[in-house]
mmCIF file of C-alpha atoms in Angstrom:
data_model
loop_
_atom_site.group_PDB
_atom_site.id
_atom_site.type_symbol
_atom_site.label_atom_id
_atom_site.label_comp_id
_atom_site.label_asym_id
_atom_site.label_seq_id
_atom_site.Cartn_x
_atom_site.Cartn_y
_atom_site.Cartn_z
ATOM 1 C CA ASN A 1123 28.387 -64.391 -1.282
ATOM 2 C CA GLY A 1124 31.474 -63.369 0.241
ATOM 3 C CA ASN A 1125 33.514 -65.499 -2.171
ATOM 4 C CA VAL A 1126 32.091 -63.474 -5.158
ATOM 5 C CA LYS A 1127 34.140 -60.549 -5.648
ATOM 6 C CA ALA A 1128 32.557 -59.038 -8.920
ATOM 7 C CA ILE A 1129 29.513 -59.638 -11.093
ATOM 8 C CA VAL A 1130 29.624 -60.011 -14.785
ATOM 9 C CA LEU A 1131 26.090 -59.615 -16.468
ATOM 10 C CA GLU A 1132 25.659 -61.270 -19.814
ATOM 11 C CA ILE A 1133 23.229 -59.177 -21.823
ATOM 12 C CA ASP A 1134 21.792 -60.307 -25.193
ATOM 13 C CA SER A 1135 18.451 -58.389 -25.615
ATOM 14 C CA PRO A 1136 16.702 -56.084 -28.213
ATOM 15 C CA GLY A 1137 15.075 -54.418 -25.098
ATOM 16 C CA GLY A 1138 11.523 -54.687 -24.043
ATOM 17 C CA THR A 1139 8.994 -52.904 -22.167
ATOM 18 C CA VAL A 1140 9.588 -50.044 -19.558
ATOM 19 C CA ALA A 1141 8.049 -51.927 -16.604
ATOM 20 C CA GLY A 1142 10.412 -52.989 -14.324
ATOM 21 C CA THR A 1143 13.623 -51.535 -16.081
ATOM 22 C CA GLU A 1144 14.241 -48.614 -13.834
ATOM 23 C CA GLU A 1145 14.230 -51.120 -10.797
ATOM 24 C CA VAL A 1146 16.372 -53.696 -12.718
ATOM 25 C CA ALA A 1147 18.896 -50.877 -13.621
ATOM 26 C CA ALA A 1148 19.103 -49.678 -10.111
ATOM 27 C CA LEU A 1149 20.009 -53.180 -8.772
ATOM 28 C CA VAL A 1150 22.781 -53.269 -11.308
ATOM 29 C CA ALA A 1151 23.977 -49.864 -10.273
ATOM 30 C CA SER A 1152 24.434 -51.162 -6.715
ATOM 31 C CA GLY A 1153 25.825 -54.465 -7.514
ATOM 32 C CA GLY A 1154 22.611 -56.226 -6.708
ATOM 33 C CA GLY A 1155 22.731 -54.361 -3.396
ATOM 34 C CA SER A 1156 26.138 -55.956 -2.569
ATOM 35 C CA GLY A 1157 28.154 -52.859 -3.870
ATOM 36 C CA LYS A 1158 30.547 -55.324 -5.799
ATOM 37 C CA PRO A 1159 31.754 -54.135 -9.359
ATOM 38 C CA VAL A 1160 29.546 -55.091 -12.119
ATOM 39 C CA VAL A 1161 30.586 -55.362 -15.616
ATOM 40 C CA ALA A 1162 27.969 -55.914 -18.631
ATOM 41 C CA TRP A 1163 28.959 -57.978 -21.486
ATOM 42 C CA ALA A 1164 27.091 -57.259 -24.754
ATOM 43 C CA ALA A 1165 27.052 -60.513 -26.228
ATOM 44 C CA TYR A 1166 25.101 -59.915 -29.290
ATOM 45 C CA LEU A 1167 22.361 -57.180 -28.404
ATOM 46 C CA MET A 1168 22.468 -54.652 -25.726
ATOM 47 C CA CYS A 1169 19.621 -52.350 -26.998
ATOM 48 C CA SER A 1170 16.844 -50.100 -25.483
ATOM 49 C CA ALA A 1171 15.659 -51.383 -22.090
ATOM 50 C CA ALA A 1172 18.698 -53.676 -22.000
ATOM 51 C CA TYR A 1173 21.026 -50.785 -22.602
ATOM 52 C CA TRP A 1174 19.363 -48.711 -19.725
ATOM 53 C CA ILE A 1175 20.054 -51.853 -17.491
ATOM 54 C CA GLY A 1176 23.691 -52.540 -18.897
ATOM 55 C CA SER A 1177 24.488 -48.843 -18.814
ATOM 56 C CA GLN A 1178 24.237 -48.763 -15.079
ATOM 57 C CA ALA A 1179 27.320 -51.060 -14.761
ATOM 58 C CA GLU A 1180 30.758 -49.903 -13.863
ATOM 59 C CA ALA A 1181 31.655 -50.807 -17.121
ATOM 60 C CA ILE A 1182 30.505 -52.373 -20.370
ATOM 61 C CA VAL A 1183 32.528 -54.703 -22.675
ATOM 62 C CA ALA A 1184 30.745 -55.325 -26.011
ATOM 63 C CA ASN A 1185 31.488 -58.269 -28.518
ATOM 64 C CA GLU A 1186 32.826 -56.853 -31.885
ATOM 65 C CA THR A 1187 29.651 -57.685 -33.538
ATOM 66 C CA ALA A 1188 27.303 -56.684 -30.769
ATOM 67 C CA LEU A 1189 24.735 -54.027 -31.302
ATOM 68 C CA VAL A 1190 24.474 -51.541 -28.541
ATOM 69 C CA GLY A 1191 22.608 -48.497 -27.701
ATOM 70 C CA ASN A 1192 19.215 -47.993 -29.525
ATOM 71 C CA ILE A 1193 18.246 -45.518 -27.047
ATOM 72 C CA GLY A 1194 14.700 -44.291 -27.648
ATOM 73 C CA VAL A 1195 11.209 -44.938 -26.468
ATOM 74 C CA TYR A 1196 7.910 -45.673 -28.599
ATOM 75 C CA THR A 1197 4.299 -46.958 -28.500
ATOM 76 C CA VAL A 1198 1.835 -47.699 -31.080
ATOM 77 C CA LEU A 1199 -1.709 -46.593 -31.252
ATOM 78 C CA GLU A 1200 -3.776 -48.013 -34.127
ATOM 79 C CA ASP A 1201 -6.760 -46.047 -35.142
ATOM 80 C CA THR A 1202 -9.249 -48.857 -36.099
ATOM 81 C CA SER A 1203 -12.165 -46.615 -36.291
ATOM 82 C CA VAL A 1204 -12.397 -47.004 -40.191
ATOM 83 C CA GLN A 1205 -12.361 -50.677 -39.989
ATOM 84 C CA ALA A 1206 -14.900 -50.811 -37.278
ATOM 85 C CA ALA A 1207 -17.233 -48.514 -39.432
ATOM 86 C CA ALA A 1208 -16.616 -50.725 -42.457
ATOM 87 C CA GLU A 1209 -17.658 -53.872 -40.515
ATOM 88 C CA GLY A 1210 -20.799 -51.962 -39.282
ATOM 89 C CA ARG A 1211 -19.444 -51.478 -35.765
ATOM 90 C CA LYS A 1212 -20.013 -48.088 -34.021
ATOM 91 C CA VAL A 1213 -17.888 -47.861 -30.694
ATOM 92 C CA HIS A 1214 -19.098 -45.336 -27.982
ATOM 93 C CA VAL A 1215 -16.563 -44.916 -25.271
ATOM 94 C CA VAL A 1216 -18.177 -43.993 -21.969
ATOM 95 C CA LYS A 1217 -15.449 -42.585 -19.745
ATOM 96 C CA ALA A 1218 -14.738 -40.402 -16.748
ATOM 97 C CA GLY A 1219 -11.587 -38.500 -17.072
ATOM 98 C CA ALA A 1220 -10.648 -36.565 -20.142
ATOM 99 C CA HIS A 1221 -7.496 -38.626 -21.296
ATOM 100 C CA LYS A 1222 -9.068 -42.107 -20.145
ATOM 101 C CA ALA A 1223 -9.466 -44.666 -22.779
ATOM 102 C CA ILE A 1224 -6.924 -43.549 -25.163
ATOM 103 C CA GLY A 1225 -6.467 -46.128 -27.764
ATOM 104 C CA VAL A 1226 -9.696 -47.948 -27.515
ATOM 105 C CA ASP A 1227 -10.169 -50.564 -30.344
ATOM 106 C CA GLY A 1228 -12.634 -49.276 -32.844
ATOM 107 C CA ALA A 1229 -12.625 -45.614 -31.506
ATOM 108 C CA PRO A 1230 -10.701 -42.909 -33.459
ATOM 109 C CA VAL A 1231 -7.527 -41.586 -32.117
ATOM 110 C CA THR A 1232 -7.515 -37.853 -31.844
ATOM 111 C CA GLU A 1233 -4.765 -35.243 -32.264
ATOM 112 C CA SER A 1234 -5.132 -34.330 -28.726
ATOM 113 C CA GLN A 1235 -4.839 -38.046 -27.616
ATOM 114 C CA LEU A 1236 -1.729 -38.331 -29.705
ATOM 115 C CA ALA A 1237 -0.316 -35.306 -27.982
ATOM 116 C CA VAL A 1238 -0.850 -36.834 -24.580
ATOM 117 C CA VAL A 1239 0.702 -40.086 -25.412
ATOM 118 C CA GLN A 1240 3.565 -38.180 -27.028
ATOM 119 C CA ASP A 1241 4.209 -36.061 -23.708
ATOM 120 C CA GLU A 1242 4.178 -39.419 -21.948
ATOM 121 C CA ILE A 1243 6.775 -41.231 -24.345
ATOM 122 C CA THR A 1244 8.738 -38.142 -24.212
ATOM 123 C CA GLY A 1245 9.034 -38.109 -20.371
ATOM 124 C CA VAL A 1246 10.097 -41.814 -20.104
ATOM 125 C CA TYR A 1247 12.610 -40.958 -23.013
ATOM 126 C CA ARG A 1248 14.116 -38.208 -20.929
ATOM 127 C CA THR A 1249 14.276 -40.570 -17.640
ATOM 128 C CA PHE A 1250 16.108 -43.246 -20.084
ATOM 129 C CA VAL A 1251 18.577 -40.451 -21.148
ATOM 130 C CA ARG A 1252 19.162 -39.340 -17.703
ATOM 131 C CA HIS A 1253 20.156 -42.637 -16.146
ATOM 132 C CA ALA A 1254 21.988 -44.022 -19.068
ATOM 133 C CA ALA A 1255 24.043 -40.553 -19.045
ATOM 134 C CA ARG A 1256 24.535 -41.080 -15.356
ATOM 135 C CA GLY A 1257 25.562 -44.505 -15.540
ATOM 136 C CA ARG A 1258 27.979 -44.029 -18.348
ATOM 137 C CA GLY A 1259 29.399 -40.749 -16.654
ATOM 138 C CA MET A 1260 28.254 -38.539 -19.375
ATOM 139 C CA SER A 1261 26.357 -35.165 -19.422
ATOM 140 C CA GLU A 1262 22.783 -35.506 -20.258
ATOM 141 C CA SER A 1263 23.252 -33.461 -23.385
ATOM 142 C CA ALA A 1264 25.933 -35.674 -24.712
ATOM 143 C CA MET A 1265 23.738 -38.761 -24.135
ATOM 144 C CA MET A 1266 20.765 -37.114 -25.738
ATOM 145 C CA ASP A 1267 22.906 -36.386 -28.741
ATOM 146 C CA LEU A 1268 23.414 -40.355 -28.978
ATOM 147 C CA ALA A 1269 19.722 -41.300 -28.091
ATOM 148 C CA ASP A 1270 18.183 -41.242 -31.564
ATOM 149 C CA GLY A 1271 17.370 -44.846 -31.721
ATOM 150 C CA ARG A 1272 20.394 -46.291 -33.478
ATOM 151 C CA ALA A 1273 22.345 -49.307 -32.299
ATOM 152 C CA HIS A 1274 26.229 -49.160 -32.637
ATOM 153 C CA SER A 1275 28.418 -52.254 -33.277
ATOM 154 C CA GLY A 1276 31.246 -52.875 -30.632
ATOM 155 C CA GLN A 1277 33.905 -50.519 -31.540
ATOM 156 C CA ALA A 1278 31.597 -47.623 -32.890
ATOM 157 C CA ALA A 1279 29.974 -48.102 -29.267
ATOM 158 C CA VAL A 1280 33.301 -47.596 -27.667
ATOM 159 C CA LEU A 1281 34.190 -44.458 -29.760
ATOM 160 C CA LEU A 1282 30.833 -42.959 -28.697
ATOM 161 C CA ASN A 1283 31.221 -43.933 -24.756
ATOM 162 C CA LEU A 1284 28.325 -46.219 -24.903
ATOM 163 C CA ALA A 1285 30.710 -49.149 -24.111
ATOM 164 C CA ASP A 1286 34.285 -49.245 -22.531
ATOM 165 C CA GLN A 1287 36.054 -51.997 -24.507
ATOM 166 C CA VAL A 1288 35.432 -54.484 -27.064
ATOM 167 C CA GLY A 1289 36.027 -57.853 -26.027
ATOM 168 C CA THR A 1290 34.670 -61.423 -25.345
ATOM 169 C CA LEU A 1291 33.009 -62.761 -22.227
ATOM 170 C CA THR A 1292 36.561 -64.034 -21.070
ATOM 171 C CA ASP A 1293 37.778 -60.155 -21.335
ATOM 172 C CA ALA A 1294 34.654 -59.067 -19.393
ATOM 173 C CA VAL A 1295 35.195 -61.725 -16.606
ATOM 174 C CA ALA A 1296 39.124 -60.368 -16.497
ATOM 175 C CA LEU A 1297 37.897 -56.795 -16.432
ATOM 176 C CA ALA A 1298 35.639 -57.674 -13.619
ATOM 177 C CA ALA A 1299 38.468 -59.325 -11.705
ATOM 178 C CA ALA A 1300 40.624 -56.600 -12.043
ATOM 179 C CA MET A 1301 38.079 -54.068 -10.844
ATOM 180 C CA ALA A 1302 37.414 -56.423 -7.825
ATOM 181 C CA ASP A 1303 41.123 -55.682 -7.200
ATOM 182 C CA GLY A 1304 40.866 -51.999 -7.149
ATOM 183 C CA GLN A 1305 41.371 -51.221 -10.853
ATOM 184 C CA ARG A 1306 38.865 -49.045 -12.702
ATOM 185 C CA PRO A 1307 38.191 -48.948 -16.424
ATOM 186 C CA ARG A 1308 39.397 -45.732 -18.153
ATOM 187 C CA ARG A 1309 36.533 -43.879 -19.720
ATOM 188 C CA LYS A 1310 36.924 -41.061 -22.165
ATOM 189 C CA SER A 1311 35.470 -37.923 -21.217
ATOM 190 C CA GLY A 1312 31.897 -38.088 -21.812
ATOM 191 C CA GLY A 1313 31.029 -34.334 -22.153
#
């Protein structure tokens, strides 16, 4: 729509799964394919996958009490083999592929399986850090220093360069309008 000069993306999410996050983040980075400036507003939560997405906006405005960041990745593997044995069940996993069927209910989780899953999680984590760093104009090492899973309230997020300013939705709209007129937010050096 040619009448729309900028986009404000209201984000209020604790995050979620990795699936689809990279694709949505790419859409935000491109202004939805329009090349229009995008401002992300952290209403209350812009954490984890939601931060990955929001970090691709040209600017982030965070409500003073919003929690921003929470950069990290995890999964859970529950070893239910002892419970299965106590119930008299013996689980046999018949598979082809050394690392297939990791985490099957009732089967033991081995150290080598945990190492495989850790490698996968670490790979996704590095991708997340790389994208967030690029979106925020920071070095990967500077973003890695912040990527410890903590979330930060509005002003702290600004001081850490995870957001650009503290403000309301009205402030985010005003910033988007200014950006549409050619003004760009000032970011501190991100390292």
